[in-house]
Amino acid sequence: MSIKKNQHYVWRHYLKPWSIDSKICCKRNDDVFNTSLKNVAVEKLFYESVQLKEEEENFVLNIMKNLEPSLQGPLLELFNFYKWTTKFEITRKNGIEEFHTNLEKKGIKFLNNLYLENTLFLNNQNHKRDFCNYIGAQYTRTRKMRENLTLGGILSNYSLDMNRLSNIMHLIFIVVIGNWLFSRGKIEFLKVSGDLNLITADQPIINTKGTIDLNETPEEFELYYPLTPKLALYLSEENEGIRHLNNIEIKEFNSLIKTHHYKQLFALGVGDI
């Protein structure tokens, strides 16, 4: 098996609704250009794992221990999976990448249903759990979230190298966010009509109640996930059903994407960004 070096932290298939002939309109800094989907939100060996030191393992296990008892099984399974990936070169460089590939295979079915505004698959508890973990993964797997982890936030007060811990921690956060959505989250579809379009970015899911101050912990958690230029999901504990966005709301959601993105914005056309 060959090593897959170019690893996307935003799923290429997810970005297809914003592409034309496999090319997408991208804005990076002040430059706007069309490029192949394979060229965006990608880094060399982004998910490469590292063998944890004893104090790093203890740190991770202590965080896990303080989470909900019902999560201990899934968390320990991921912890042991991560340790296994560090044993061989191929698993060290591609183990977590393959983990996301397997989630994405399930995600294709989820997206195809969501494009049709169909959530009946959530009636199956196994499918619902997989979907919630998929959402958690798309939120936490990105370069922006790694930067948040290493530069500030809830883990910034510890005297450990968070760069080394970034991949194991994002696996833990997948379980935490997936459990929140599974147990308390509701799904609302946001629909767009007219000439305006929704944009997305290299941080495709955002907490609309979050701030750009990494030292400030958000008091609320509501996720916004654009699916196409005309359709998005809003995940919260309050609202479900379908909401039709007016032009002001469309611009507000696009502005939130711009506020919380890392370096790349994606749109159907230049006029949208």
CSV table of C-alpha atoms in Angstrom, one decimal:
chain,number,residue,atom,x,y,z
A,1,MET,CA,0.0,0.0,0.0
A,2,SER,CA,1.4,3.4,-1.0
A,3,ILE,CA,1.4,6.3,1.4
A,4,LYS,CA,-1.1,9.0,0.6
A,5,LYS,CA,0.8,12.3,1.2
A,6,ASN,CA,-1.7,14.9,0.1
A,7,GLN,CA,-4.3,14.9,2.8
A,8,HIS,CA,-7.4,17.1,2.7
A,9,TYR,CA,-8.8,18.6,5.9
A,10,VAL,CA,-12.0,19.6,4.1
A,11,TRP,CA,-13.6,16.8,2.2
A,12,ARG,CA,-13.4,17.3,-1.6
A,13,HIS,CA,-16.7,15.6,-2.2
A,14,TYR,CA,-18.4,18.1,0.1
A,15,LEU,CA,-17.1,21.0,-2.0
A,16,LYS,CA,-18.5,19.7,-5.3
A,17,PRO,CA,-21.8,21.8,-5.1
A,18,TRP,CA,-19.6,24.9,-5.3
A,19,SER,CA,-17.5,23.6,-8.2
A,20,ILE,CA,-18.0,23.7,-12.0
A,21,ASP,CA,-16.1,21.0,-14.0
A,22,SER,CA,-14.1,20.1,-10.8
A,23,LYS,CA,-12.9,23.6,-10.4
A,24,ILE,CA,-13.9,25.9,-7.6
A,25,CYS,CA,-13.8,29.6,-7.0
A,26,CYS,CA,-11.4,30.3,-4.1
A,27,LYS,CA,-10.4,33.5,-2.3
A,28,ARG,CA,-7.2,33.4,-0.4
A,29,ASN,CA,-6.1,36.8,1.2
A,30,ASP,CA,-7.0,39.3,-1.6
A,31,ASP,CA,-6.6,36.8,-4.5
A,32,VAL,CA,-9.6,35.2,-6.1
A,33,PHE,CA,-9.0,32.4,-8.6
A,34,ASN,CA,-10.4,29.2,-10.0
A,35,THR,CA,-8.6,26.0,-9.1
A,36,SER,CA,-9.0,22.2,-8.9
A,37,LEU,CA,-10.7,20.7,-5.9
A,38,LYS,CA,-7.6,18.7,-5.3
A,39,ASN,CA,-5.6,21.9,-4.7
A,40,VAL,CA,-7.6,23.4,-1.8
A,41,ALA,CA,-7.7,22.7,2.0
A,42,VAL,CA,-4.9,20.2,1.7
A,43,GLU,CA,-1.5,19.7,3.3
A,44,LYS,CA,1.3,17.1,3.2
A,45,LEU,CA,0.7,14.3,5.8
A,46,PHE,CA,-1.7,16.6,7.7
A,47,TYR,CA,-3.0,13.7,9.9
A,48,GLU,CA,0.4,12.0,10.6
A,49,SER,CA,0.4,10.7,14.2
A,50,VAL,CA,3.2,10.9,16.7
A,51,GLN,CA,4.1,8.5,19.5
A,52,LEU,CA,2.9,10.1,22.7
A,53,LYS,CA,5.2,10.5,25.7
A,54,GLU,CA,4.0,9.2,29.1
A,55,GLU,CA,3.0,12.7,30.3
A,56,GLU,CA,1.1,13.3,27.1
A,57,GLU,CA,-0.8,10.0,27.4
A,58,ASN,CA,-1.6,10.8,31.0
A,59,PHE,CA,-2.9,14.3,30.0
A,60,VAL,CA,-5.2,12.8,27.3
A,61,LEU,CA,-6.4,10.0,29.6
A,62,ASN,CA,-7.2,12.6,32.3
A,63,ILE,CA,-9.3,14.7,30.0
A,64,MET,CA,-11.2,11.5,28.9
A,65,LYS,CA,-11.8,10.5,32.5
A,66,ASN,CA,-13.5,13.8,33.2
A,67,LEU,CA,-16.0,13.5,30.3
A,68,GLU,CA,-19.4,11.8,30.5
A,69,PRO,CA,-19.3,8.1,31.7
A,70,SER,CA,-21.2,7.0,28.6
A,71,LEU,CA,-18.4,8.3,26.4
A,72,GLN,CA,-15.6,6.3,28.1
A,73,GLY,CA,-15.9,3.3,25.8
A,74,PRO,CA,-15.8,5.2,22.5
A,75,LEU,CA,-13.1,7.4,23.8
A,76,LEU,CA,-10.9,4.5,24.9
A,77,GLU,CA,-11.4,2.8,21.5
A,78,LEU,CA,-10.2,5.9,19.7
A,79,PHE,CA,-7.3,6.3,22.1
A,80,ASN,CA,-6.1,2.8,21.5
A,81,PHE,CA,-6.7,3.3,17.7
A,82,TYR,CA,-4.4,6.4,17.8
A,83,LYS,CA,-1.7,4.5,19.7
A,84,TRP,CA,-1.9,1.7,17.1
A,85,THR,CA,-1.4,4.2,14.2
A,86,THR,CA,2.0,5.2,15.7
A,87,LYS,CA,3.5,1.6,15.4
A,88,PHE,CA,4.2,1.4,11.7
A,89,GLU,CA,5.2,4.0,9.0
A,90,ILE,CA,2.1,3.4,6.9
A,91,THR,CA,-0.4,3.6,9.8
A,92,ARG,CA,1.5,6.6,11.2
A,93,LYS,CA,1.2,8.5,8.0
A,94,ASN,CA,-2.2,7.3,6.7
A,95,GLY,CA,-4.0,5.7,9.7
A,96,ILE,CA,-6.0,8.8,10.6
A,97,GLU,CA,-6.5,9.8,7.0
A,98,GLU,CA,-8.1,6.4,6.4
A,99,PHE,CA,-10.3,6.9,9.5
A,100,HIS,CA,-11.7,10.1,7.8
A,101,THR,CA,-12.0,8.3,4.5
A,102,ASN,CA,-14.3,5.7,6.2
A,103,LEU,CA,-16.4,8.4,7.7
A,104,GLU,CA,-16.7,10.1,4.3
A,105,LYS,CA,-18.0,6.9,2.7
A,106,LYS,CA,-20.9,7.0,5.1
A,107,GLY,CA,-21.1,10.8,4.6
A,108,ILE,CA,-22.0,10.4,0.9
A,109,LYS,CA,-25.3,8.8,1.8
A,110,PHE,CA,-26.0,11.4,4.5
A,111,LEU,CA,-25.3,14.3,2.1
A,112,ASN,CA,-27.4,12.8,-0.7
A,113,ASN,CA,-30.3,12.6,1.7
A,114,LEU,CA,-29.8,16.0,3.1
A,115,TYR,CA,-29.7,17.5,-0.4
A,116,LEU,CA,-33.3,16.3,-0.7
A,117,GLU,CA,-34.1,17.6,2.8
A,118,ASN,CA,-34.6,14.1,4.0
A,119,THR,CA,-33.7,13.1,7.6
A,120,LEU,CA,-35.5,9.8,7.8
A,121,PHE,CA,-32.1,8.0,8.0
A,122,LEU,CA,-31.8,9.5,11.5
A,123,ASN,CA,-34.6,7.1,12.7
A,124,ASN,CA,-32.0,4.4,12.6
A,125,GLN,CA,-29.9,4.9,15.8
A,126,ASN,CA,-26.8,3.5,14.2
A,127,HIS,CA,-27.1,5.8,11.2
A,128,LYS,CA,-27.8,8.7,13.5
A,129,ARG,CA,-24.7,8.0,15.6
A,130,ASP,CA,-22.6,7.8,12.4
A,131,PHE,CA,-24.1,11.0,11.1
A,132,CYS,CA,-23.4,12.8,14.4
A,133,ASN,CA,-19.8,11.6,14.4
A,134,TYR,CA,-19.5,12.7,10.8
A,135,ILE,CA,-20.6,16.2,11.8
A,136,GLY,CA,-18.1,16.2,14.7
A,137,ALA,CA,-15.3,15.2,12.3
A,138,GLN,CA,-16.0,17.9,9.7
A,139,TYR,CA,-16.0,20.5,12.5
A,140,THR,CA,-12.8,19.4,14.3
A,141,ARG,CA,-10.5,18.0,11.6
A,142,THR,CA,-9.5,21.3,10.0
A,143,ARG,CA,-6.3,23.4,10.1
A,144,LYS,CA,-8.3,26.2,11.7
A,145,MET,CA,-9.3,23.9,14.6
A,146,ARG,CA,-5.7,22.8,15.0
A,147,GLU,CA,-4.6,26.4,15.2
A,148,ASN,CA,-7.3,27.1,17.8
A,149,LEU,CA,-6.0,24.2,19.8
A,150,THR,CA,-2.3,25.1,19.7
A,151,LEU,CA,-2.6,28.9,19.9
A,152,GLY,CA,-5.3,29.3,22.6
A,153,GLY,CA,-8.6,28.1,23.9
A,154,ILE,CA,-9.4,25.6,26.7
A,155,LEU,CA,-6.1,23.7,26.4
A,156,SER,CA,-3.7,26.7,26.2
A,157,ASN,CA,-2.8,26.7,29.9
A,158,TYR,CA,-1.1,23.4,29.9
A,159,SER,CA,2.7,23.1,29.5
A,160,LEU,CA,2.6,20.6,26.7
A,161,ASP,CA,3.2,20.8,22.9
A,162,MET,CA,-0.3,20.9,21.6
A,163,ASN,CA,1.0,20.4,18.1
A,164,ARG,CA,1.9,16.9,19.1
A,165,LEU,CA,-1.5,16.3,20.7
A,166,SER,CA,-3.6,17.9,17.9
A,167,ASN,CA,-4.6,14.7,16.1
A,168,ILE,CA,-5.5,12.7,19.2
A,169,MET,CA,-7.4,15.7,20.6
A,170,HIS,CA,-9.5,16.2,17.5
A,171,LEU,CA,-10.5,12.5,17.7
A,172,ILE,CA,-11.7,13.1,21.2
A,173,PHE,CA,-13.6,16.2,20.2
A,174,ILE,CA,-15.4,14.2,17.5
A,175,VAL,CA,-16.9,12.0,20.1
A,176,VAL,CA,-17.8,14.9,22.4
A,177,ILE,CA,-19.5,16.9,19.7
A,178,GLY,CA,-21.1,13.8,18.1
A,179,ASN,CA,-22.6,12.9,21.5
A,180,TRP,CA,-24.0,16.4,22.0
A,181,LEU,CA,-25.7,16.3,18.6
A,182,PHE,CA,-26.9,12.7,19.1
A,183,SER,CA,-28.5,13.4,22.5
A,184,ARG,CA,-29.7,17.0,22.3
A,185,GLY,CA,-29.3,18.4,18.8
A,186,LYS,CA,-32.0,19.3,16.4
A,187,ILE,CA,-31.7,19.8,12.6
A,188,GLU,CA,-33.1,22.9,10.8
A,189,PHE,CA,-32.8,23.3,7.0
A,190,LEU,CA,-31.9,26.8,5.8
A,191,LYS,CA,-33.1,27.4,2.2
A,192,VAL,CA,-32.1,30.1,-0.2
A,193,SER,CA,-34.0,31.4,-3.2
A,194,GLY,CA,-33.1,34.2,-5.5
A,195,ASP,CA,-29.8,35.4,-6.8
A,196,LEU,CA,-27.7,35.3,-3.7
A,197,ASN,CA,-25.7,32.2,-2.8
A,198,LEU,CA,-24.2,30.7,0.4
A,199,ILE,CA,-20.5,30.4,0.5
A,200,THR,CA,-18.3,27.9,2.4
A,201,ALA,CA,-14.7,27.8,3.6
A,202,ASP,CA,-11.7,25.8,4.9
A,203,GLN,CA,-13.6,25.7,8.2
A,204,PRO,CA,-16.9,24.4,6.7
A,205,ILE,CA,-18.8,24.0,10.0
A,206,ILE,CA,-18.8,26.9,12.4
A,207,ASN,CA,-20.2,27.6,15.9
A,208,THR,CA,-22.3,30.7,15.3
A,209,LYS,CA,-22.1,31.5,19.0
A,210,GLY,CA,-18.3,31.4,19.0
A,211,THR,CA,-15.9,34.3,19.1
A,212,ILE,CA,-12.6,34.9,17.5
A,213,ASP,CA,-11.0,35.4,21.0
A,214,LEU,CA,-9.3,32.0,21.6
A,215,ASN,CA,-9.2,32.6,25.3
A,216,GLU,CA,-13.0,33.1,25.6
A,217,THR,CA,-15.0,29.9,25.9
A,218,PRO,CA,-18.4,30.2,24.1
A,219,GLU,CA,-21.4,29.9,26.4
A,220,GLU,CA,-23.6,28.5,23.6
A,221,PHE,CA,-23.0,26.0,20.9
A,222,GLU,CA,-25.0,26.1,17.6
A,223,LEU,CA,-23.5,24.8,14.4
A,224,TYR,CA,-23.9,26.1,10.9
A,225,TYR,CA,-23.0,23.9,7.9
A,226,PRO,CA,-23.6,25.0,4.4
A,227,LEU,CA,-24.4,22.1,2.1
A,228,THR,CA,-24.8,23.8,-1.3
A,229,PRO,CA,-25.0,27.4,-2.5
A,230,LYS,CA,-28.8,27.1,-1.8
A,231,LEU,CA,-29.1,24.9,1.3
A,232,ALA,CA,-27.5,24.7,4.7
A,233,LEU,CA,-28.0,22.9,8.1
A,234,TYR,CA,-28.4,24.6,11.4
A,235,LEU,CA,-27.8,22.3,14.4
A,236,SER,CA,-29.0,23.5,17.8
A,237,GLU,CA,-31.0,22.4,20.8
A,238,GLU,CA,-33.9,24.7,19.8
A,239,ASN,CA,-35.1,24.7,16.2
A,240,GLU,CA,-36.0,22.1,13.6
A,241,GLY,CA,-37.8,22.1,10.3
A,242,ILE,CA,-37.3,24.4,7.4
A,243,ARG,CA,-36.4,28.1,7.4
A,244,HIS,CA,-36.3,30.3,4.3
A,245,LEU,CA,-33.6,32.9,4.5
A,246,ASN,CA,-34.0,36.4,3.4
A,247,ASN,CA,-31.2,38.4,1.8
A,248,ILE,CA,-30.1,39.9,5.1
A,249,GLU,CA,-29.8,36.5,6.7
A,250,ILE,CA,-27.9,35.1,3.8
A,251,LYS,CA,-25.4,37.9,4.0
A,252,GLU,CA,-25.1,37.4,7.8
A,253,PHE,CA,-24.4,33.7,7.5
A,254,ASN,CA,-21.8,34.4,4.7
A,255,SER,CA,-20.2,37.0,7.0
A,256,LEU,CA,-20.0,34.4,9.8
A,257,ILE,CA,-18.2,32.0,7.4
A,258,LYS,CA,-15.7,34.8,6.6
A,259,THR,CA,-15.2,35.6,10.2
A,260,HIS,CA,-14.4,32.0,11.2
A,261,HIS,CA,-12.5,30.7,8.2
A,262,TYR,CA,-8.8,30.0,8.2
A,263,LYS,CA,-7.3,31.2,4.8
A,264,GLN,CA,-9.6,30.0,2.0
A,265,LEU,CA,-13.2,30.9,1.1
A,266,PHE,CA,-15.1,29.0,-1.5
A,267,ALA,CA,-18.0,30.1,-3.7
A,268,LEU,CA,-19.9,29.2,-6.8
A,269,GLY,CA,-18.8,32.4,-8.4
A,270,VAL,CA,-16.6,35.5,-7.9
A,271,GLY,CA,-19.6,37.7,-7.2
A,272,ASP,CA,-20.4,35.7,-4.1
A,273,ILE,CA,-17.2,36.5,-2.2
